[in-house]
PDB file of C-alpha atoms in Angstrom:
ATOM      1  CA  MET A   1       0.217  -0.035   0.056  1.00  0.00           C
ATOM      2  CA  SER A   2       1.510   3.305  -1.375  1.00  0.00           C
ATOM      3  CA  LEU A   3       1.442   6.801   1.368  1.00  0.00           C
ATOM      4  CA  LYS A   4      -1.019   8.492  -0.426  1.00  0.00           C
ATOM      5  CA  SER A   5      -3.374   5.489   0.020  1.00  0.00           C
ATOM      6  CA  PHE A   6      -2.546   4.679   3.449  1.00  0.00           C
ATOM      7  CA  SER A   7      -2.862   8.392   4.354  1.00  0.00           C
ATOM      8  CA  ARG A   8      -6.784   8.727   1.830  1.00  0.00           C
ATOM      9  CA  ALA A   9      -7.644   5.051   4.046  1.00  0.00           C
ATOM     10  CA  ARG A  10      -7.655   7.882   7.343  1.00  0.00           C
ATOM     11  CA  ALA A  11      -8.727  11.009   5.623  1.00  0.00           C
ATOM     12  CA  VAL A  12     -10.814  12.481   2.634  1.00  0.00           C
ATOM     13  CA  HIS A  13     -10.041  16.277   1.440  1.00  0.00           C
ATOM     14  CA  LEU A  14     -12.808  17.878  -0.428  1.00  0.00           C
ATOM     15  CA  MET A  15     -12.276  20.719  -2.818  1.00  0.00           C
ATOM     16  CA  LEU A  16     -15.413  22.073  -3.536  1.00  0.00           C
ATOM     17  CA  VAL A  17     -15.552  24.692  -7.045  1.00  0.00           C
ATOM     18  CA  TYR A  18     -17.871  26.550  -7.829  1.00  0.00           C
ATOM     19  CA  THR A  19     -18.895  27.726 -11.864  1.00  0.00           C
ATOM     20  CA  GLY A  20     -21.667  30.371 -11.868  1.00  0.00           C
ATOM     21  CA  GLY A  21     -25.147  29.799 -10.172  1.00  0.00           C
ATOM     22  CA  CYS A  22     -26.723  31.072  -6.607  1.00  0.00           C
ATOM     23  CA  ASN A  23     -24.685  29.671  -4.309  1.00  0.00           C
ATOM     24  CA  GLY A  24     -27.561  28.237  -2.369  1.00  0.00           C
ATOM     25  CA  CYS A  25     -25.403  24.598  -3.114  1.00  0.00           C
ATOM     26  CA  ASP A  26     -21.937  26.042  -1.626  1.00  0.00           C
ATOM     27  CA  ILE A  27     -23.797  27.089   1.763  1.00  0.00           C
ATOM     28  CA  GLU A  28     -24.856  23.403   2.591  1.00  0.00           C
ATOM     29  CA  ILE A  29     -21.698  21.731   1.457  1.00  0.00           C
ATOM     30  CA  VAL A  30     -19.929  24.299   3.734  1.00  0.00           C
ATOM     31  CA  ASN A  31     -22.757  23.316   5.867  1.00  0.00           C
ATOM     32  CA  CYS A  32     -21.586  19.448   6.401  1.00  0.00           C
ATOM     33  CA  VAL A  33     -18.195  20.957   7.854  1.00  0.00           C
ATOM     34  CA  LEU A  34     -18.556  23.851   9.861  1.00  0.00           C
ATOM     35  CA  SER A  35     -22.671  22.882  11.686  1.00  0.00           C
ATOM     36  CA  PRO A  36     -22.056  20.849  14.822  1.00  0.00           C
ATOM     37  CA  LYS A  37     -24.447  18.434  13.029  1.00  0.00           C
ATOM     38  CA  PHE A  38     -23.216  16.815  10.338  1.00  0.00           C
ATOM     39  CA  ASP A  39     -19.630  17.199  11.580  1.00  0.00           C
ATOM     40  CA  VAL A  40     -18.258  15.338   8.578  1.00  0.00           C
ATOM     41  CA  GLU A  41     -15.032  16.604  10.492  1.00  0.00           C
ATOM     42  CA  GLN A  42     -15.011  14.053  12.686  1.00  0.00           C
ATOM     43  CA  TYR A  43     -15.282  11.362  10.117  1.00  0.00           C
ATOM     44  CA  LYS A  44     -12.078  12.536   8.729  1.00  0.00           C
ATOM     45  CA  VAL A  45     -13.886  14.645   6.326  1.00  0.00           C
ATOM     46  CA  PHE A  46     -11.904  18.140   5.586  1.00  0.00           C
ATOM     47  CA  LEU A  47     -12.174  20.824   2.763  1.00  0.00           C
ATOM     48  CA  THR A  48      -9.275  22.065   1.399  1.00  0.00           C
ATOM     49  CA  TRP A  49      -8.759  24.861  -1.208  1.00  0.00           C
ATOM     50  CA  ASN A  50      -5.409  23.443  -2.781  1.00  0.00           C
ATOM     51  CA  PRO A  51      -6.231  20.694  -5.549  1.00  0.00           C
ATOM     52  CA  ARG A  52      -2.701  19.423  -4.614  1.00  0.00           C
ATOM     53  CA  GLU A  53      -4.314  18.012  -1.496  1.00  0.00           C
ATOM     54  CA  ALA A  54      -7.879  17.090  -2.800  1.00  0.00           C
ATOM     55  CA  ASP A  55      -9.051  13.677  -2.986  1.00  0.00           C
ATOM     56  CA  VAL A  56     -12.632  15.028  -4.025  1.00  0.00           C
ATOM     57  CA  LEU A  57     -13.495  17.889  -6.447  1.00  0.00           C
ATOM     58  CA  VAL A  58     -17.084  18.122  -5.792  1.00  0.00           C
ATOM     59  CA  VAL A  59     -18.533  21.374  -8.411  1.00  0.00           C
ATOM     60  CA  THR A  60     -21.642  23.578  -7.520  1.00  0.00           C
ATOM     61  CA  GLY A  61     -23.327  25.528  -9.966  1.00  0.00           C
ATOM     62  CA  PRO A  62     -23.735  25.563 -14.368  1.00  0.00           C
ATOM     63  CA  VAL A  63     -20.448  25.553 -16.102  1.00  0.00           C
ATOM     64  CA  THR A  64     -19.488  28.459 -17.690  1.00  0.00           C
ATOM     65  CA  LYS A  65     -18.036  29.200 -20.321  1.00  0.00           C
ATOM     66  CA  LEU A  66     -16.019  31.688 -18.422  1.00  0.00           C
ATOM     67  CA  ASN A  67     -15.479  28.701 -15.414  1.00  0.00           C
ATOM     68  CA  GLU A  68     -14.845  25.709 -18.130  1.00  0.00           C
ATOM     69  CA  ALA A  69     -11.174  26.238 -18.638  1.00  0.00           C
ATOM     70  CA  PRO A  70     -10.531  27.049 -15.022  1.00  0.00           C
ATOM     71  CA  LEU A  71     -12.240  24.005 -13.267  1.00  0.00           C
ATOM     72  CA  LYS A  72     -10.244  21.448 -16.338  1.00  0.00           C
ATOM     73  CA  LYS A  73      -7.339  23.303 -15.001  1.00  0.00           C
ATOM     74  CA  ILE A  74      -8.763  22.131 -11.640  1.00  0.00           C
ATOM     75  CA  TYR A  75      -9.353  18.972 -12.046  1.00  0.00           C
ATOM     76  CA  GLU A  76      -6.427  18.276 -13.927  1.00  0.00           C
ATOM     77  CA  ALA A  77      -3.995  19.272 -10.693  1.00  0.00           C
ATOM     78  CA  ILE A  78      -5.829  16.960  -8.179  1.00  0.00           C
ATOM     79  CA  PRO A  79      -3.097  13.381  -8.078  1.00  0.00           C
ATOM     80  CA  ASN A  80      -4.769   9.896  -8.968  1.00  0.00           C
ATOM     81  CA  PRO A  81      -6.885   8.838  -8.097  1.00  0.00           C
ATOM     82  CA  LYS A  82      -9.421  11.226  -7.398  1.00  0.00           C
ATOM     83  CA  ALA A  83     -12.878  11.621  -7.525  1.00  0.00           C
ATOM     84  CA  VAL A  84     -15.943  14.681  -8.534  1.00  0.00           C
ATOM     85  CA  ILE A  85     -19.441  15.239  -7.541  1.00  0.00           C
ATOM     86  CA  ALA A  86     -21.823  16.695  -9.011  1.00  0.00           C
ATOM     87  CA  ALA A  87     -23.851  19.038  -6.073  1.00  0.00           C
ATOM     88  CA  GLY A  88     -27.180  20.615  -7.007  1.00  0.00           C
ATOM     89  CA  ALA A  89     -29.622  20.345  -9.461  1.00  0.00           C
ATOM     90  CA  CYS A  90     -27.615  23.517 -11.872  1.00  0.00           C
ATOM     91  CA  ALA A  91     -24.353  21.152 -11.273  1.00  0.00           C
ATOM     92  CA  LEU A  92     -27.279  18.225 -12.819  1.00  0.00           C
ATOM     93  CA  MET A  93     -28.369  19.050 -16.312  1.00  0.00           C
ATOM     94  CA  GLY A  94     -27.678  24.042 -15.987  1.00  0.00           C
ATOM     95  CA  GLY A  95     -30.867  24.076 -13.640  1.00  0.00           C
ATOM     96  CA  VAL A  96     -33.151  27.197 -14.189  1.00  0.00           C
ATOM     97  CA  TYR A  97     -29.493  29.147 -15.134  1.00  0.00           C
ATOM     98  CA  LYS A  98     -29.666  26.512 -18.881  1.00  0.00           C
ATOM     99  CA  ASN A  99     -32.021  28.302 -20.560  1.00  0.00           C
ATOM    100  CA  ILE A 100     -32.280  31.807 -18.665  1.00  0.00           C
ATOM    101  CA  HIS A 101     -32.599  35.281 -20.775  1.00  0.00           C
ATOM    102  CA  GLY A 102     -31.106  38.082 -17.521  1.00  0.00           C
ATOM    103  CA  ASP A 103     -27.934  37.831 -16.209  1.00  0.00           C
ATOM    104  CA  ILE A 104     -25.904  34.693 -17.743  1.00  0.00           C
ATOM    105  CA  PRO A 105     -27.497  34.167 -21.728  1.00  0.00           C
ATOM    106  CA  SER A 106     -28.003  30.913 -22.085  1.00  0.00           C
ATOM    107  CA  GLU A 107     -25.198  30.435 -25.179  1.00  0.00           C
ATOM    108  CA  GLU A 108     -22.263  30.828 -21.661  1.00  0.00           C
ATOM    109  CA  ILE A 109     -23.566  27.948 -20.108  1.00  0.00           C
ATOM    110  CA  MET A 110     -21.654  25.533 -21.275  1.00  0.00           C
ATOM    111  CA  GLY A 111     -23.677  22.889 -19.726  1.00  0.00           C
ATOM    112  CA  PRO A 112     -23.936  20.011 -16.801  1.00  0.00           C
ATOM    113  CA  VAL A 113     -20.328  19.353 -15.476  1.00  0.00           C
ATOM    114  CA  GLU A 114     -20.276  16.166 -16.573  1.00  0.00           C
ATOM    115  CA  ASN A 115     -19.977  17.709 -19.777  1.00  0.00           C
ATOM    116  CA  ILE A 116     -16.640  18.802 -18.900  1.00  0.00           C
ATOM    117  CA  ILE A 117     -15.518  16.349 -16.547  1.00  0.00           C
ATOM    118  CA  PRO A 118     -15.768  12.701 -15.308  1.00  0.00           C
ATOM    119  CA  VAL A 119     -17.874  12.786 -12.934  1.00  0.00           C
ATOM    120  CA  ASP A 120     -17.734   9.961 -10.983  1.00  0.00           C
ATOM    121  CA  ALA A 121     -21.152  10.753  -7.901  1.00  0.00           C
ATOM    122  CA  LYS A 122     -24.232  13.228  -8.728  1.00  0.00           C
ATOM    123  CA  VAL A 123     -25.593  14.963  -5.849  1.00  0.00           C
ATOM    124  CA  PRO A 124     -29.268  15.759  -6.306  1.00  0.00           C
ATOM    125  CA  GLY A 125     -31.024  19.621  -4.890  1.00  0.00           C
ATOM    126  CA  CYS A 126     -31.932  22.840  -4.981  1.00  0.00           C
ATOM    127  CA  ALA A 127     -30.441  23.154  -3.246  1.00  0.00           C
ATOM    128  CA  VAL A 128     -28.288  19.921  -1.836  1.00  0.00           C
ATOM    129  CA  ARG A 129     -29.100  18.238   1.209  1.00  0.00           C
ATOM    130  CA  PRO A 130     -25.873  18.207   4.046  1.00  0.00           C
ATOM    131  CA  GLU A 131     -27.100  14.644   3.396  1.00  0.00           C
ATOM    132  CA  ASP A 132     -27.607  14.166   0.316  1.00  0.00           C
ATOM    133  CA  VAL A 133     -23.589  15.099   0.146  1.00  0.00           C
ATOM    134  CA  ILE A 134     -21.772  12.714   1.913  1.00  0.00           C
ATOM    135  CA  SER A 135     -23.481   9.968   0.714  1.00  0.00           C
ATOM    136  CA  GLY A 136     -22.026  10.821  -2.439  1.00  0.00           C
ATOM    137  CA  VAL A 137     -18.688  11.665  -1.004  1.00  0.00           C
ATOM    138  CA  VAL A 138     -20.052   7.541   0.561  1.00  0.00           C
ATOM    139  CA  ALA A 139     -19.784   7.064  -2.472  1.00  0.00           C
ATOM    140  CA  ALA A 140     -17.024   8.290  -4.561  1.00  0.00           C
ATOM    141  CA  LEU A 141     -14.811   6.868  -1.797  1.00  0.00           C
ATOM    142  CA  PRO A 142     -14.899   2.854  -4.024  1.00  0.00           C
ATOM    143  CA  LYS A 143     -13.184   5.157  -6.416  1.00  0.00           C
ATOM    144  CA  LEU A 144     -10.371   6.349  -4.110  1.00  0.00           C
ATOM    145  CA  LEU A 145      -9.159   3.794  -2.411  1.00  0.00           C
ATOM    146  CA  GLU A 146      -8.237   1.727  -5.987  1.00  0.00           C
ATOM    147  CA  ALA A 147      -4.890   0.321  -5.559  1.00  0.00           C
ATOM    148  CA  ASP A 148      -2.051   2.670  -7.350  1.00  0.00           C
TER     149      ASP A 148
END
């Protein structure tokens, strides 16, 4: 067992990336970590803002044209094996922003996250429930624990 596999078996680091939308899902995901009700840190699930430390990339919001290249760059910077979770209706299908004619023109929405990078787990909702985010992380764990 490699050092990375050994470490991953004992702690998981999530990196949260916002690609547009209302931030409702971001608030609920951070709630999983900071809230005493969920407190996933007691189970060794931590938030990180460094892609080189991340094991799981959690993406929220519809991917806009402006955020497409940075999202790909962050994905590439995360070491293998890595998992991606698309969280919320916007990340899964564009949500209310898919055909909007207001602040974000519909041609600026590149689509769901899975059109840009591979997705391993999907968490539906608008906004997502913390319990469902935790289930998404658990669903992504087998990919992280694969032998190097």
